[in-house]
Short mmCIF file of C-alpha atoms in Angstrom, two decimals:
data_model
loop_
_atom_site.label_atom_id
_atom_site.label_comp_id
_atom_site.label_asym_id
_atom_site.label_seq_id
_atom_site.Cartn_x
_atom_site.Cartn_y
_atom_site.Cartn_z
CA MET W 1 170.40 146.79 81.00
CA ARG W 2 171.91 143.73 82.25
CA LEU W 3 169.72 140.64 82.65
CA ARG W 4 169.16 140.12 86.33
CA LYS W 5 169.36 136.50 87.68
CA HIS W 6 165.95 135.00 87.74
CA MET W 7 164.68 133.36 90.92
CA ALA W 8 164.64 129.48 90.78
CA ALA W 9 162.71 128.28 87.77
CA GLY W 10 160.68 126.07 90.04
CA VAL W 11 158.77 128.84 91.71
CA ALA W 12 155.57 127.40 92.84
CA LEU W 13 152.57 128.38 90.87
CA MET W 14 150.10 129.18 93.62
CA ALA W 15 146.65 127.50 93.34
CA THR W 16 143.99 130.22 93.61
CA ALA W 17 140.33 130.67 93.90
CA THR W 18 138.35 131.79 90.95
CA LEU W 19 139.73 135.26 89.80
CA VAL W 20 137.65 138.09 88.64
CA LEU W 21 139.96 139.41 86.04
CA SER W 22 139.19 142.68 84.14
CA GLY W 23 138.81 142.54 80.29
CA CYS W 24 140.60 144.62 77.74
CA GLY W 25 139.14 148.13 77.67
CA GLY W 26 139.75 151.57 76.51
CA SER W 27 140.79 152.94 73.07
CA ALA W 28 143.13 150.78 70.92
CA GLU W 29 144.79 154.01 69.36
CA LYS W 30 148.48 153.84 69.01
CA THR W 31 150.79 156.66 70.07
CA THR W 32 151.15 159.10 67.30
CA GLN W 33 154.03 161.61 66.50
CA SER W 34 152.22 164.39 68.23
CA GLU W 35 151.79 162.19 71.30
CA ALA W 36 155.34 161.00 71.49
CA PRO W 37 157.27 162.10 74.59
CA ALA W 38 159.28 165.32 73.61
CA ALA W 39 162.47 163.67 74.90
CA GLY W 40 161.94 160.73 72.45
CA PRO W 41 162.34 157.05 73.32
CA LYS W 42 163.54 156.29 76.91
CA GLY W 43 164.38 153.09 78.90
CA GLU W 44 164.36 149.42 78.11
CA LEU W 45 161.07 147.45 77.99
CA ASN W 46 161.63 143.72 79.04
CA VAL W 47 159.19 141.20 78.14
CA GLY W 48 158.59 137.66 79.08
CA ALA W 49 157.66 135.78 75.91
CA ALA W 50 156.00 132.34 76.10
CA TYR W 51 157.10 130.94 72.79
CA GLU W 52 160.44 130.26 70.76
CA THR W 53 161.26 129.97 67.05
CA THR W 54 164.06 130.20 64.62
CA ASP W 55 162.06 131.88 61.79
CA TYR W 56 161.63 135.48 61.98
CA GLY W 57 160.68 136.04 58.28
CA PRO W 58 157.56 137.78 57.03
CA ILE W 59 155.80 134.60 56.37
CA THR W 60 156.46 132.96 59.84
CA THR W 61 153.86 131.02 61.74
CA SER W 62 155.63 131.47 64.96
CA ALA W 63 153.67 133.29 67.93
CA LEU W 64 156.96 134.92 69.04
CA ALA W 65 158.08 136.05 65.75
CA MET W 66 154.54 137.41 64.79
CA GLY W 67 154.71 139.44 67.94
CA THR W 68 158.14 140.82 67.45
CA ASN W 69 157.63 141.54 63.75
CA TRP W 70 154.56 143.79 64.64
CA GLU W 71 157.31 146.31 65.88
CA VAL W 72 159.70 145.75 63.00
CA LEU W 73 157.92 145.07 59.90
CA GLU W 74 154.99 146.98 58.21
CA GLY W 75 152.25 145.98 55.76
CA LEU W 76 150.34 148.46 53.82
CA TYR W 77 147.90 148.29 56.57
CA GLN W 78 148.34 147.11 60.19
CA PHE W 79 145.96 145.86 62.97
CA HIS W 80 145.47 147.50 66.31
CA MET W 81 145.70 144.14 67.76
CA ALA W 82 143.52 145.24 70.81
CA ASP W 83 140.46 145.49 68.83
CA TYR W 84 141.38 144.50 65.33
CA SER W 85 140.75 147.78 63.76
CA VAL W 86 142.91 148.64 60.77
CA TYR W 87 145.09 151.63 60.18
CA PRO W 88 147.36 152.61 57.35
CA ALA W 89 150.83 151.63 57.96
CA LEU W 90 153.09 151.87 54.77
CA ALA W 91 150.05 153.08 52.80
CA ALA W 92 149.39 156.89 52.80
CA GLY W 93 145.66 156.12 53.21
CA ASP W 94 142.81 153.94 52.17
CA PRO W 95 142.76 152.13 48.93
CA VAL W 96 141.50 154.25 46.11
CA LYS W 97 138.62 152.58 44.19
CA VAL W 98 139.28 152.59 40.54
CA SER W 99 136.36 149.94 39.74
CA ASP W 100 134.55 147.26 41.71
CA THR W 101 137.62 144.99 41.22
CA VAL W 102 140.48 147.46 40.84
CA TYR W 103 142.17 149.56 43.71
CA GLU W 104 145.15 151.68 44.04
CA VAL W 105 147.24 152.12 47.16
CA THR W 106 149.95 154.84 47.52
CA LEU W 107 152.99 154.44 49.67
CA ARG W 108 153.57 157.12 52.46
CA ASP W 109 155.97 159.92 51.52
CA GLY W 110 159.57 159.33 52.45
CA ALA W 111 159.09 155.79 53.76
CA LYS W 112 162.43 153.99 54.20
CA PHE W 113 163.54 150.55 55.53
CA SER W 114 165.89 150.72 58.42
CA ASP W 115 168.89 150.25 56.19
CA GLY W 116 168.09 153.69 54.80
CA THR W 117 166.91 152.38 51.41
CA PRO W 118 163.52 153.83 50.15
CA VAL W 119 160.54 151.54 50.07
CA THR W 120 159.15 151.26 46.64
CA ALA W 121 156.12 149.71 45.00
CA GLU W 122 158.21 147.08 43.57
CA ASP W 123 159.10 145.91 47.18
CA VAL W 124 155.45 145.65 47.71
CA VAL W 125 155.05 143.56 44.52
CA SER W 126 157.87 141.28 45.40
CA SER W 127 156.67 140.93 49.12
CA TYR W 128 153.05 139.96 47.86
CA ALA W 129 154.85 137.36 45.55
CA ARG W 130 156.65 135.78 48.55
CA THR W 131 153.46 135.81 50.67
CA THR W 132 151.53 133.96 47.98
CA ASP W 133 154.33 131.56 46.80
CA ASP W 134 152.98 128.13 46.29
CA LYS W 135 154.96 126.93 49.41
CA SER W 136 153.53 129.71 51.64
CA ILE W 137 150.84 128.90 53.96
CA TYR W 138 149.69 132.45 53.78
CA LYS W 139 148.70 131.96 50.04
CA GLN W 140 145.34 130.87 51.14
CA PHE W 141 144.53 134.44 52.52
CA PHE W 142 144.57 135.84 48.97
CA GLY W 143 142.35 133.60 46.72
CA PHE W 144 140.37 136.78 45.93
CA VAL W 145 143.35 138.64 44.19
CA GLU W 146 144.02 138.55 40.61
CA SER W 147 147.30 140.47 40.53
CA VAL W 148 149.34 143.00 42.49
CA THR W 149 151.47 145.30 40.26
CA ALA W 150 153.57 148.50 40.42
CA LYS W 151 151.90 151.49 38.67
CA ASP W 152 154.91 153.61 39.56
CA ASP W 153 157.48 153.91 42.28
CA LYS W 154 154.90 154.91 44.91
CA THR W 155 151.53 153.31 43.67
CA VAL W 156 150.50 149.74 43.73
CA THR W 157 147.61 148.37 41.69
CA ILE W 158 145.54 145.62 43.13
CA GLU W 159 143.23 143.77 40.89
CA LEU W 160 140.50 141.49 42.41
CA LYS W 161 138.74 138.42 40.91
CA TYR W 162 135.56 139.63 42.47
CA PRO W 163 134.48 142.44 44.84
CA PHE W 164 135.86 141.79 48.41
CA ALA W 165 135.06 143.91 51.25
CA SER W 166 138.04 143.02 53.63
CA LEU W 167 140.87 143.94 51.32
CA LYS W 168 142.69 146.11 53.90
CA GLU W 169 142.44 143.47 56.60
CA ARG W 170 143.87 140.73 54.38
CA PHE W 171 146.68 142.96 53.22
CA THR W 172 147.93 143.37 56.83
CA ASN W 173 149.41 140.00 56.29
CA VAL W 174 151.62 141.06 53.50
CA LYS W 175 154.72 142.40 55.41
CA ILE W 176 156.74 144.55 53.20
CA VAL W 177 160.62 143.68 53.06
CA PRO W 178 163.39 144.72 50.73
CA THR W 179 163.25 142.75 47.27
CA SER W 180 166.95 142.33 47.56
CA MET W 181 166.78 140.10 50.75
CA ASP W 182 166.79 136.25 50.35
CA ALA W 183 164.65 133.84 52.30
CA ASP W 184 167.22 132.69 54.68
CA SER W 185 168.37 136.26 55.57
CA LEU W 186 164.75 137.22 56.32
CA LYS W 187 164.21 134.11 58.49
CA ALA W 188 167.26 135.01 60.48
CA LYS W 189 166.85 138.75 60.84
CA PRO W 190 164.52 140.73 58.59
CA THR W 191 164.86 144.31 57.72
CA GLY W 192 161.59 146.37 57.88
CA SER W 193 160.26 149.76 57.86
CA GLY W 194 158.50 149.89 61.29
CA PRO W 195 159.16 151.89 64.24
CA TYR W 196 161.89 149.33 65.48
CA MET W 197 164.52 147.20 64.00
CA TYR W 198 166.22 144.08 65.04
CA GLU W 199 169.31 144.54 67.02
CA ASN W 200 170.14 140.97 67.99
CA ILE W 201 168.34 137.54 67.67
CA THR W 202 169.50 134.55 69.79
CA PRO W 203 167.63 131.41 70.96
CA THR W 204 167.06 132.96 74.42
CA GLU W 205 166.66 136.72 73.68
CA VAL W 206 165.57 139.15 70.95
CA THR W 207 166.28 142.76 71.03
CA ALA W 208 165.13 145.78 68.92
CA VAL W 209 166.00 149.33 68.83
CA PRO W 210 164.42 152.39 67.32
CA ASN W 211 164.47 152.58 63.50
CA PRO W 212 166.36 155.95 62.68
CA ASN W 213 164.62 156.02 59.35
CA TYR W 214 160.97 155.53 60.49
CA ASN W 215 158.64 158.42 59.59
CA GLY W 216 155.27 156.95 60.26
CA GLU W 217 152.84 157.89 62.95
CA ALA W 218 153.82 155.32 65.72
CA PRO W 219 157.42 156.06 66.50
CA ALA W 220 159.53 154.15 68.94
CA THR W 221 158.86 154.99 72.42
CA VAL W 222 161.43 153.10 74.13
CA GLU W 223 165.30 152.75 73.56
CA ARG W 224 165.18 148.94 73.35
CA ILE W 225 162.73 146.21 73.61
CA ARG W 226 164.12 142.96 75.06
CA TRP W 227 162.08 139.87 74.60
CA HIS W 228 163.23 137.22 77.24
CA VAL W 229 162.31 133.76 75.48
CA LEU W 230 160.99 131.86 78.53
CA LYS W 231 158.85 129.09 77.27
CA ASP W 232 158.66 127.39 80.71
CA ASP W 233 155.76 128.90 82.78
CA SER W 234 157.69 128.92 86.14
CA ALA W 235 160.68 130.73 84.42
CA ARG W 236 158.48 133.39 82.99
CA LEU W 237 156.82 133.78 86.38
CA ALA W 238 160.00 134.04 88.14
CA ALA W 239 161.32 136.71 85.74
CA ALA W 240 158.18 138.83 86.51
CA LEU W 241 158.31 138.32 90.22
CA ASP W 242 162.01 139.36 90.48
CA GLY W 243 161.69 142.43 88.37
CA THR W 244 163.54 141.09 85.24
CA THR W 245 160.59 141.73 82.98
CA ASP W 246 157.91 144.27 82.81
CA VAL W 247 155.37 142.35 80.75
CA MET W 248 154.50 138.60 81.04
CA GLU W 249 152.81 136.84 78.35
CA ALA W 250 150.58 133.78 78.74
CA VAL W 251 150.17 133.84 82.49
CA PRO W 252 148.84 130.61 83.92
CA ALA W 253 145.63 131.22 85.72
CA SER W 254 146.90 129.58 88.98
CA ALA W 255 149.65 132.44 89.16
CA SER W 256 147.31 135.39 88.71
CA ASP W 257 146.95 136.25 92.37
CA GLN W 258 150.80 135.85 93.01
CA ILE W 259 151.45 138.36 90.35
CA LYS W 260 148.64 140.70 91.30
CA ALA W 261 150.26 140.71 94.89
CA THR W 262 153.03 142.32 93.55
CA GLY W 263 151.11 145.33 92.34
CA TRP W 264 150.92 144.19 88.62
CA THR W 265 147.87 144.34 86.55
CA VAL W 266 146.49 141.10 85.23
CA GLU W 267 144.06 140.97 82.38
CA SER W 268 142.08 138.13 80.79
CA VAL W 269 140.57 138.55 77.24
CA GLN W 270 138.62 135.86 75.40
CA GLY W 271 140.59 134.65 72.44
CA TYR W 272 140.58 132.43 69.43
CA GLY W 273 143.48 130.33 70.58
CA ASN W 274 142.56 126.53 71.16
CA PRO W 275 143.88 123.15 71.73
CA PHE W 276 142.64 121.08 68.80
CA LEU W 277 142.35 117.32 67.85
CA MET W 278 143.61 116.59 64.34
CA PHE W 279 142.81 113.18 62.95
CA ASN W 280 144.72 111.17 60.36
CA THR W 281 141.93 110.73 57.93
CA THR W 282 143.85 108.20 55.83
CA LYS W 283 143.82 105.80 58.78
CA ALA W 284 140.85 103.64 59.69
CA PRO W 285 138.64 104.23 61.80
CA PHE W 286 139.64 107.84 61.97
CA ASN W 287 138.40 108.30 58.43
CA ASP W 288 135.00 107.97 59.86
CA ALA W 289 133.38 111.25 61.07
CA LYS W 290 131.33 109.37 63.55
CA VAL W 291 134.54 108.07 65.25
CA ARG W 292 136.04 111.54 65.22
CA GLN W 293 133.01 112.87 66.85
CA ALA W 294 132.98 110.14 69.32
CA ILE W 295 136.46 111.03 70.44
CA HIS W 296 135.51 114.48 71.11
CA MET W 297 132.41 113.34 73.08
CA ALA W 298 134.49 111.13 75.34
CA ILE W 299 136.29 114.23 76.60
CA ASP W 300 134.70 116.10 79.36
CA LYS W 301 135.70 119.63 78.09
CA GLN W 302 134.11 121.61 80.77
CA LYS W 303 136.11 119.78 83.32
CA LEU W 304 139.25 120.52 81.43
CA VAL W 305 138.23 124.30 81.39
CA ASP W 306 137.38 124.20 85.30
CA SER W 307 140.45 122.30 86.31
CA ALA W 308 143.44 122.37 83.97
CA MET W 309 142.44 125.88 82.70
CA GLU W 310 141.41 127.32 85.99
CA GLY W 311 138.10 128.61 84.36
CA GLN W 312 140.07 130.72 81.78
CA ALA W 313 138.61 129.16 78.54
CA THR W 314 135.31 128.64 77.12
CA VAL W 315 134.06 125.17 75.71
CA ALA W 316 133.82 125.19 71.93
CA THR W 317 130.30 125.14 70.62
CA SER W 318 131.50 126.02 67.08
CA PHE W 319 134.81 126.41 65.31
CA LEU W 320 134.63 130.21 65.94
CA PRO W 321 134.48 131.43 69.63
CA ASN W 322 131.18 133.04 70.56
CA THR W 323 132.85 136.57 70.49
CA ASN W 324 133.13 136.48 66.75
CA PRO W 325 130.41 138.44 64.86
CA SER W 326 129.97 135.51 62.54
CA TYR W 327 129.66 132.74 65.33
CA LYS W 328 126.88 130.23 65.10
CA LYS W 329 126.18 127.58 67.65
CA THR W 330 126.45 124.42 65.52
CA THR W 331 123.69 121.97 64.82
CA THR W 332 126.06 119.20 65.71
CA GLN W 333 127.26 119.63 69.32
CA LEU W 334 130.23 117.52 70.49
CA ASP W 335 129.11 117.49 74.07
CA TYR W 336 130.33 115.06 76.92
CA ASN W 337 128.39 111.85 76.24
CA VAL W 338 130.35 108.71 77.46
CA ASP W 339 127.56 106.25 76.28
CA ALA W 340 127.23 107.55 72.73
CA ALA W 341 131.07 107.83 72.52
CA LYS W 342 131.47 104.21 73.79
CA ALA W 343 128.82 102.76 71.34
CA ALA W 344 130.53 104.52 68.35
CA ILE W 345 134.09 103.36 69.33
CA SER W 346 132.64 99.90 69.90
CA ALA W 347 131.07 99.78 66.58
CA ALA W 348 134.26 100.77 64.82
CA GLY W 349 136.19 98.16 66.65
CA LEU W 350 138.80 100.69 68.03
CA SER W 351 140.61 99.37 70.93
CA GLU W 352 143.91 101.50 71.30
CA ILE W 353 144.76 105.01 70.21
CA ASN W 354 148.10 106.89 69.80
CA LEU W 355 147.90 110.52 70.96
CA THR W 356 150.67 112.74 69.71
CA THR W 357 150.95 115.99 71.45
CA THR W 358 153.16 119.17 71.43
CA ASP W 359 155.05 119.94 74.63
CA HIS W 360 153.70 123.32 75.50
CA PRO W 361 153.21 123.40 79.24
CA TRP W 362 149.43 124.15 79.19
CA ILE W 363 149.02 121.46 76.62
CA GLN W 364 150.67 118.95 78.95
CA ASN W 365 148.45 120.02 81.68
CA LEU W 366 145.34 118.59 79.77
CA ILE W 367 146.89 115.26 78.83
CA PRO W 368 146.21 113.35 82.18
CA GLN W 369 142.43 114.04 81.96
CA ILE W 370 142.17 113.52 78.30
CA LYS W 371 143.90 110.12 78.56
CA ALA W 372 141.74 109.23 81.59
CA ASP W 373 138.56 110.10 79.68
CA LEU W 374 139.54 107.90 76.63
CA GLU W 375 140.68 105.09 78.73
CA ALA W 376 137.08 105.15 80.40
CA LEU W 377 135.89 104.04 76.97
CA GLY W 378 138.01 100.89 77.20
CA LEU W 379 141.01 102.33 75.00
CA THR W 380 144.49 101.74 75.47
CA VAL W 381 146.00 105.12 75.19
CA THR W 382 149.64 105.94 74.30
CA VAL W 383 150.87 109.44 74.64
CA ASN W 384 153.92 110.82 72.71
CA SER W 385 154.87 114.41 73.44
CA MET W 386 157.38 116.43 71.61
CA ALA W 387 158.39 120.02 70.43
CA SER W 388 156.09 121.62 67.79
CA SER W 389 158.91 121.70 65.29
CA ASP W 390 159.52 117.96 65.64
CA LEU W 391 155.89 117.12 65.60
CA TYR W 392 155.08 118.81 62.36
CA SER W 393 158.41 118.17 60.60
CA ASN W 394 158.64 114.50 61.60
CA VAL W 395 155.16 113.31 62.10
CA ALA W 396 152.58 115.64 60.43
CA ASP W 397 154.38 117.14 57.40
CA VAL W 398 155.15 113.90 55.66
CA ASP W 399 153.75 112.25 52.61
CA SER W 400 152.17 109.27 54.32
CA PRO W 401 151.55 110.13 58.07
CA THR W 402 151.04 107.14 60.45
CA PHE W 403 149.75 109.00 63.59
CA ASP W 404 146.38 108.48 64.91
CA VAL W 405 145.37 111.89 66.72
CA ILE W 406 147.28 115.06 67.34
CA LEU W 407 146.64 117.35 70.24
CA ALA W 408 148.24 120.74 69.59
CA PRO W 409 147.59 124.44 70.06
CA GLY W 410 146.77 127.04 67.30
CA ASP W 411 145.81 130.56 67.03
CA PRO W 412 145.40 132.13 63.66
CA SER W 413 143.74 135.27 65.04
CA VAL W 414 147.14 136.95 64.60
CA PHE W 415 146.30 137.16 60.89
CA GLY W 416 142.78 138.71 61.57
CA THR W 417 139.49 137.48 62.77
CA ASP W 418 137.28 137.33 59.64
CA PRO W 419 135.75 133.71 59.75
CA GLY W 420 137.56 132.91 56.31
CA ILE W 421 140.91 133.25 57.88
CA ILE W 422 139.96 131.34 61.16
CA MET W 423 138.36 128.34 59.48
CA GLY W 424 140.46 128.41 56.35
CA TRP W 425 143.67 128.31 58.42
CA TRP W 426 143.14 124.57 59.28
CA ASN W 427 140.64 123.48 56.50
CA ALA W 428 141.44 125.29 53.24
CA ASP W 429 143.54 123.80 50.41
CA ASN W 430 146.87 124.03 52.25
CA VAL W 431 149.46 122.03 54.27
CA TRP W 432 146.81 121.25 56.88
CA THR W 433 144.58 119.36 54.63
CA ASN W 434 147.09 118.27 52.00
CA LYS W 435 149.58 116.56 54.56
CA ARG W 436 148.68 116.98 58.21
CA SER W 437 145.02 115.75 58.26
CA GLN W 438 145.11 114.46 54.62
CA TRP W 439 141.49 115.66 54.37
CA LYS W 440 141.84 116.80 50.74
CA ASN W 441 143.28 113.37 49.57
CA ALA W 442 141.24 110.97 51.83
CA ASP W 443 137.79 112.52 51.45
CA PRO W 444 137.80 114.91 48.57
CA GLU W 445 133.91 114.93 48.26
CA ASN W 446 133.45 116.62 51.71
CA PHE W 447 136.76 118.54 51.50
CA ASN W 448 135.44 120.18 48.15
CA LYS W 449 132.09 120.73 49.55
CA PHE W 450 133.53 122.76 52.36
CA GLN W 451 135.81 124.85 49.91
CA GLU W 452 132.47 125.66 47.96
CA ILE W 453 130.91 126.90 50.97
CA MET W 454 133.80 129.17 52.04
CA ASN W 455 134.13 130.41 48.27
CA GLU W 456 130.52 131.35 48.44
CA ALA W 457 130.73 133.12 51.85
CA VAL W 458 133.58 135.36 51.08
CA GLN W 459 131.56 136.96 48.08
CA LEU W 460 128.48 137.69 50.33
CA ASP W 461 127.81 140.36 52.76
CA GLY W 462 125.32 141.21 55.67
CA ASP W 463 122.81 138.42 56.80
CA ALA W 464 123.56 136.30 53.74
CA ALA W 465 127.27 136.13 54.54
CA LYS W 466 126.51 135.29 58.13
CA ALA W 467 124.16 132.52 57.08
CA LYS W 468 126.78 131.00 54.87
CA TRP W 469 129.50 131.22 57.54
CA GLY W 470 127.10 129.44 59.73
CA GLU W 471 126.70 126.64 57.19
CA ALA W 472 130.45 126.30 57.20
CA GLN W 473 130.70 126.19 60.93
CA ASP W 474 127.90 123.44 60.89
CA PHE W 475 129.82 121.39 58.23
CA LEU W 476 133.08 121.54 60.29
CA ALA W 477 131.49 120.31 63.44
CA GLU W 478 129.82 117.60 61.52
CA GLN W 479 133.15 116.43 59.99
CA ALA W 480 135.51 117.13 63.10
CA VAL W 481 138.70 116.64 61.21
CA THR W 482 140.55 119.21 62.88
CA TYR W 483 138.43 120.75 65.82
CA PRO W 484 138.87 122.83 69.00
CA LEU W 485 138.11 121.49 72.53
CA PHE W 486 137.68 124.95 73.82
CA HIS W 487 138.79 128.62 73.19
CA ARG W 488 141.33 129.98 75.56
CA LYS W 489 141.14 133.28 77.42
CA LEU W 490 144.59 135.05 77.05
CA ILE W 491 145.89 136.32 80.49
CA THR W 492 148.59 138.90 80.35
CA ALA W 493 150.42 140.70 83.15
CA TYR W 494 152.35 144.02 83.22
CA ASN W 495 153.75 146.38 85.70
CA GLY W 496 151.35 149.31 85.64
CA ASP W 497 153.66 151.35 87.75
CA LYS W 498 156.25 151.27 84.99
CA VAL W 499 154.62 150.62 81.58
CA THR W 500 152.38 153.08 79.74
CA ASN W 501 149.81 152.55 76.91
CA PHE W 502 149.89 148.67 77.06
CA LYS W 503 146.65 146.89 76.11
CA PRO W 504 146.36 143.06 76.40
CA ILE W 505 144.98 141.27 73.18
CA ALA W 506 143.15 138.32 72.25
CA SER W 507 145.85 136.45 70.25
CA THR W 508 149.27 135.14 71.00
CA GLY W 509 151.97 137.43 71.00
CA LEU W 510 152.30 141.02 72.43
CA ASP W 511 151.54 144.20 70.43
CA LEU W 512 154.08 146.66 71.80
CA VAL W 513 153.81 149.46 69.25
CA GLY W 514 153.32 152.77 71.07
CA VAL W 515 154.00 151.14 74.48
CA GLY W 516 156.29 153.09 76.62
CA LEU W 517 157.90 153.53 80.19
CA LYS W 518 157.12 156.06 82.80
#
C-alpha cells in the first residue's frame, strides 16, 4: 500500500468539552493458532506512532522500539499488555521449580529465529548477559538472580539469590536474540522469533511482515504492519482523519471528538506515564529536599490536568498511580501551596531557575503554566527545550551536570507494573541516580536508605510487602529527587470498522500481536 498524502499538518485540534471515554475492557487473550483466519494473514495495518528512535535493540528504552519489538522479539514470557497478565512465549510452559531458589525453563519445540536458525538455550544465556551488562539500564531488574545457565540445548537453569515471586514477569524483559548478532546490528534491525520480522526501518517508517518460521500460539494476522513515525500531534491526527492510518497512538484529548466523528473508537486508560521533575542534587539549593518539595508545591497540578491535559490525567498523590495494587497515598503530599513554597524558596535564597525540558508536544503544553507558577514565587525562569536524545546525552548523562531542573516524560510500565520496576527505574542504582540526578553521589545516606527499603520489599509478600512498598513511596515523596506531577491517561483511537481484536493499553507503545483486519 502506498502512503496516501496527509492532510495539512496544521489541522486544527478541536477544543472539546469534557469527554466520557470508555475504559479498556474485555479479555486480554491473544489470537491463537486455532483462532487465526483460515486464509492466513491479510491486508496491511497502518499505525500512527507518536515517538521516534534510532535504537531498536532488545535493550532499548524507546517507546517506539518497545512497541514494535513486541511483535518481533520474544522473551521466555510475554505480557498481555492490556492487563499485564503473563503467558509463555519462547518458553514451553511455566518455570519448573527445582528448589526455592532454582528453576528450569524449557524452550518450545521447534522454535526458530526469522532467519531460520534454531533458538537454543545458549541464545537465552547470551541474551540475559546482554540484558544485565554493566552498561544496561535493564540490569536493575535482575538483582535477585544469581545465574542463568544452559542445562542442555532446550533447557535453561535460573538460580536465584533468594525466593522471588515475580520471576516470569521480570523475565519478560529479556528479549531473546541470536548470540551471533552484535550490538550495532541489533540496534539497527534485530532478528527475533516472534510472529513478525522487521522488513524495513527508516527514520520515518517501520515495517514488519510475517515471520515464516514462527511456530508459537500468536501467529501473524496481517501481511504487513506499517508504523508511520509521526511525532507531531497534528500530523498524526491528519493521518487518522484522511485514512492513512488505522490506529492512532497518543491522541490529544482536544482531538477526541474530531476523531469520534469519523466513526473511530476512542478509548482512555489510566496509565503510569508521567511528566516528572528531576533535580540536580549536586547543585545548591536543589540538594535540599525542602526546596525540591517547594518547587512541586508551587505548581498547580490540578490546573495542569484540567487545562493542558483536558482532564486526561490524575494528580500524583504517590510515586505509583492509584490503580497499582501497591499504591499508598503518601504521608508527604506535594499539594499546591504558594505560601509554603514561597517561604522555602526565600529561605534558600533562590532567585532564578533554569528549566530544561524535552520537546514532546504534550510536555511543551505544560510549560507556560509551570513557568508562570514559578514566576509567581518571584523567580526568574529560563526554559530550554530540546529533543530527548540531546537532553540526556548532552545535559544529563555527563559526569558533572550543570542543569537545575529537568521536566521530561517517562513511563517504565512497558517493563511491567510491579512497584520495584516502577520506583526502581528512576531511583535504583543506575544511570538515573549515578549521573542524571546524581542522588547516589550527592546524598549517599538517603540514597542507600531507599535501596535498603527496596531490597527488603522484594523479599516479602502479602500485607508485609505492601507495607514496605508504602514505606518506599513515603520516602520518595519526602525526598522528591525525581518525582511525577501527575499520571497520564493514555488515549488511543482506532478504526473499529476495519481493525479487529485491538485493545488499548496503559503504557506507551501499541500491542499489535493478534490484531487483524476485517
